[in-house]
XYZ file of N, CA and C in Angstrom:
243
model
N 22.790 -15.796 -84.306
C 23.935 -15.140 -83.745
C 25.101 -16.109 -83.556
N 24.868 -17.328 -83.085
C 26.006 -18.248 -82.990
C 26.616 -18.572 -84.355
N 25.784 -18.724 -85.370
C 26.313 -18.990 -86.710
C 27.160 -17.826 -87.186
N 26.708 -16.617 -86.971
C 27.479 -15.435 -87.371
C 28.797 -15.381 -86.610
N 28.762 -15.658 -85.323
C 29.975 -15.605 -84.511
C 30.975 -16.675 -84.936
N 30.489 -17.871 -85.238
C 31.383 -18.978 -85.567
C 31.878 -18.952 -87.009
N 31.104 -18.385 -87.915
C 31.476 -18.459 -89.328
C 32.120 -17.190 -89.869
N 31.974 -16.063 -89.176
C 32.504 -14.796 -89.676
C 33.377 -14.139 -88.616
N 34.410 -13.415 -89.068
C 35.328 -12.761 -88.134
C 35.027 -11.281 -87.965
N 34.600 -10.634 -89.018
C 34.357 -9.199 -88.998
C 32.971 -8.907 -88.428
N 32.897 -7.972 -87.499
C 31.624 -7.636 -86.848
C 30.622 -7.098 -87.872
N 31.106 -6.399 -88.888
C 30.221 -5.865 -89.924
C 29.478 -6.987 -90.646
N 30.192 -8.057 -90.980
C 29.550 -9.175 -91.673
C 28.706 -10.021 -90.728
N 29.095 -10.081 -89.461
C 28.264 -10.775 -88.477
C 26.916 -10.071 -88.336
N 26.960 -8.746 -88.253
C 25.727 -7.974 -88.163
C 24.881 -8.160 -89.420
N 25.530 -8.174 -90.584
C 24.799 -8.366 -91.841
C 24.103 -9.727 -91.869
N 24.765 -10.762 -91.350
C 24.142 -12.089 -91.330
C 22.965 -12.136 -90.367
N 23.102 -11.516 -89.194
C 21.987 -11.485 -88.241
C 20.812 -10.703 -88.823
N 21.101 -9.583 -89.468
C 20.044 -8.808 -90.109
C 19.377 -9.599 -91.223
N 20.162 -10.327 -92.011
C 19.561 -11.139 -93.072
C 18.734 -12.278 -92.488
N 19.110 -12.783 -91.304
C 18.314 -13.824 -90.653
C 16.933 -13.297 -90.279
N 16.883 -12.053 -89.816
C 15.590 -11.445 -89.480
C 14.743 -11.294 -90.746
N 15.367 -10.842 -91.819
C 14.639 -10.670 -93.081
C 14.160 -12.010 -93.614
N 15.014 -13.036 -93.548
C 14.628 -14.375 -94.000
C 13.447 -14.894 -93.182
N 13.459 -14.672 -91.873
C 12.358 -15.138 -91.013
C 11.048 -14.448 -91.374
N 11.104 -13.156 -91.622
C 9.882 -12.425 -91.979
C 9.346 -12.906 -93.325
N 10.231 -13.066 -94.306
C 9.792 -13.532 -95.624
C 9.268 -14.970 -95.568
N 9.952 -15.836 -94.824
C 9.512 -17.222 -94.716
C 8.140 -17.317 -94.060
N 7.904 -16.513 -93.031
C 6.598 -16.532 -92.384
C 5.520 -16.010 -93.337
N 5.854 -14.997 -94.114
C 4.899 -14.494 -95.105
C 4.551 -15.552 -96.143
N 5.552 -16.294 -96.583
C 5.302 -17.379 -97.544
C 4.425 -18.451 -96.914
N 4.700 -18.781 -95.649
C 3.894 -19.804 -94.959
C 2.437 -19.379 -94.840
N 2.211 -18.117 -94.463
C 0.848 -17.614 -94.316
C 0.152 -17.551 -95.674
N 0.873 -17.117 -96.704
C 0.282 -17.059 -98.042
C -0.087 -18.454 -98.527
N 0.783 -19.421 -98.275
C 0.505 -20.800 -98.682
C -0.736 -21.339 -97.980
N -0.846 -21.072 -96.673
C -2.025 -21.515 -95.934
C -3.274 -20.802 -96.438
N -3.155 -19.514 -96.777
C -4.300 -18.771 -97.307
C -4.747 -19.280 -98.654
N -3.800 -19.598 -99.514
C -4.155 -20.128 -100.843
C -4.843 -21.475 -100.702
N -4.300 -22.346 -99.862
C -4.950 -23.644 -99.656
C -6.323 -23.483 -99.017
N -6.441 -22.529 -98.085
C -7.743 -22.290 -97.463
C -8.760 -21.767 -98.456
N -8.343 -20.916 -99.389
C -9.288 -20.392 -100.377
C -9.709 -21.454 -101.380
N -8.895 -22.490 -101.534
C -9.254 -23.593 -102.422
C -10.100 -24.648 -101.727
N -10.372 -24.428 -100.445
C -11.219 -25.346 -99.701
C -10.460 -26.412 -98.935
N -9.155 -26.331 -98.909
C -8.352 -27.301 -98.179
C -7.885 -26.672 -96.882
N -8.339 -27.205 -95.776
C -7.889 -26.696 -94.472
C -6.529 -27.306 -94.164
N -5.602 -26.474 -93.757
C -4.262 -26.964 -93.435
C -4.140 -26.984 -91.910
N -4.337 -28.144 -91.331
C -4.235 -28.310 -89.883
C -3.719 -29.705 -89.593
N -3.401 -29.945 -88.357
C -2.895 -31.251 -87.954
C -1.508 -31.509 -88.505
N -1.275 -32.722 -89.006
C 0.055 -33.075 -89.509
C 0.489 -32.199 -90.686
N -0.445 -31.772 -91.517
C -0.083 -30.936 -92.664
C 0.410 -29.569 -92.206
N -0.144 -29.055 -91.142
C 0.311 -27.770 -90.613
C 1.744 -27.891 -90.081
N 2.036 -28.985 -89.396
C 3.384 -29.216 -88.885
C 4.349 -29.409 -90.051
N 3.956 -30.181 -91.051
C 4.803 -30.403 -92.221
C 5.090 -29.085 -92.936
N 4.088 -28.248 -93.069
C 4.247 -26.937 -93.703
C 5.273 -26.097 -92.939
N 5.178 -26.075 -91.636
C 6.123 -25.316 -90.824
C 7.540 -25.850 -90.918
N 7.684 -27.163 -90.947
C 9.013 -27.767 -91.045
C 9.644 -27.469 -92.400
N 8.873 -27.558 -93.467
C 9.401 -27.271 -94.805
C 9.855 -25.817 -94.897
N 9.049 -24.899 -94.422
C 9.422 -23.486 -94.454
C 10.639 -23.233 -93.572
N 10.733 -23.899 -92.428
C 11.903 -23.736 -91.555
C 13.172 -24.221 -92.261
N 13.100 -25.355 -92.949
C 14.272 -25.859 -93.667
C 14.681 -24.924 -94.795
N 13.711 -24.358 -95.484
C 14.032 -23.386 -96.530
C 14.743 -22.182 -95.912
N 14.271 -21.723 -94.766
C 14.921 -20.621 -94.067
C 16.330 -20.971 -93.612
N 16.524 -22.189 -93.087
C 17.857 -22.615 -92.656
C 18.818 -22.673 -93.837
N 18.344 -23.203 -94.947
C 19.196 -23.277 -96.142
C 19.578 -21.878 -96.599
N 18.619 -20.969 -96.616
C 18.912 -19.586 -97.014
C 19.916 -18.955 -96.054
N 19.789 -19.218 -94.775
C 20.706 -18.654 -93.790
C 22.121 -19.206 -93.965
N 22.258 -20.507 -94.167
C 23.579 -21.098 -94.350
C 24.215 -20.655 -95.665
N 23.410 -20.497 -96.707
C 23.940 -19.967 -97.961
C 24.407 -18.527 -97.755
N 23.643 -17.751 -97.014
C 24.049 -16.387 -96.702
C 25.354 -16.346 -95.927
N 25.519 -17.232 -94.960
C 26.763 -17.289 -94.189
C 27.930 -17.658 -95.092
N 27.701 -18.574 -96.020
C 28.748 -18.970 -96.951
C 29.135 -17.805 -97.864
N 28.135 -17.096 -98.388
C 28.401 -15.957 -99.263
C 29.146 -14.862 -98.499
N 28.695 -14.549 -97.292
C 29.371 -13.514 -96.508
C 30.802 -13.914 -96.158
N 31.043 -15.195 -95.886
C 32.411 -15.629 -95.579
C 33.299 -15.530 -96.812
N 32.741 -15.809 -97.989
C 33.519 -15.642 -99.226
C 33.853 -14.180 -99.465
N 32.886 -13.304 -99.249
C 33.125 -11.865 -99.415
C 34.149 -11.383 -98.398
N 34.015 -11.856 -97.170
C 34.926 -11.451 -96.101
C 36.356 -11.908 -96.399
N 36.507 -13.110 -96.954
C 37.852 -13.638 -97.224
C 38.546 -12.863 -98.353
N 37.774 -12.169 -99.164
C 38.370 -11.361 -100.237
C 38.795 -9.993 -99.755
N 38.552 -9.694 -98.490
C 39.058 -8.465 -97.905
C 38.085 -7.297 -97.886
N 36.827 -7.544 -98.105
C 35.843 -6.445 -98.091
C 35.329 -6.192 -96.698
């Protein structure tokens, strides 16, 4: 919400960014769980430092997707849509 407020002026695009953040979080968590499941089925337990590393990598991917989304929405907004 702070990113939407600071980077976008139109409430419609702010709402779109917040909604996309929710979608990104759900997809990122699904990818994290799938990755842990695949490693678990191969016999590799993902715990300890690897579990933390996995969470940090997925969080950074989510942050990058969110900032790219904010950039795209600001470009669309600046064109008058």
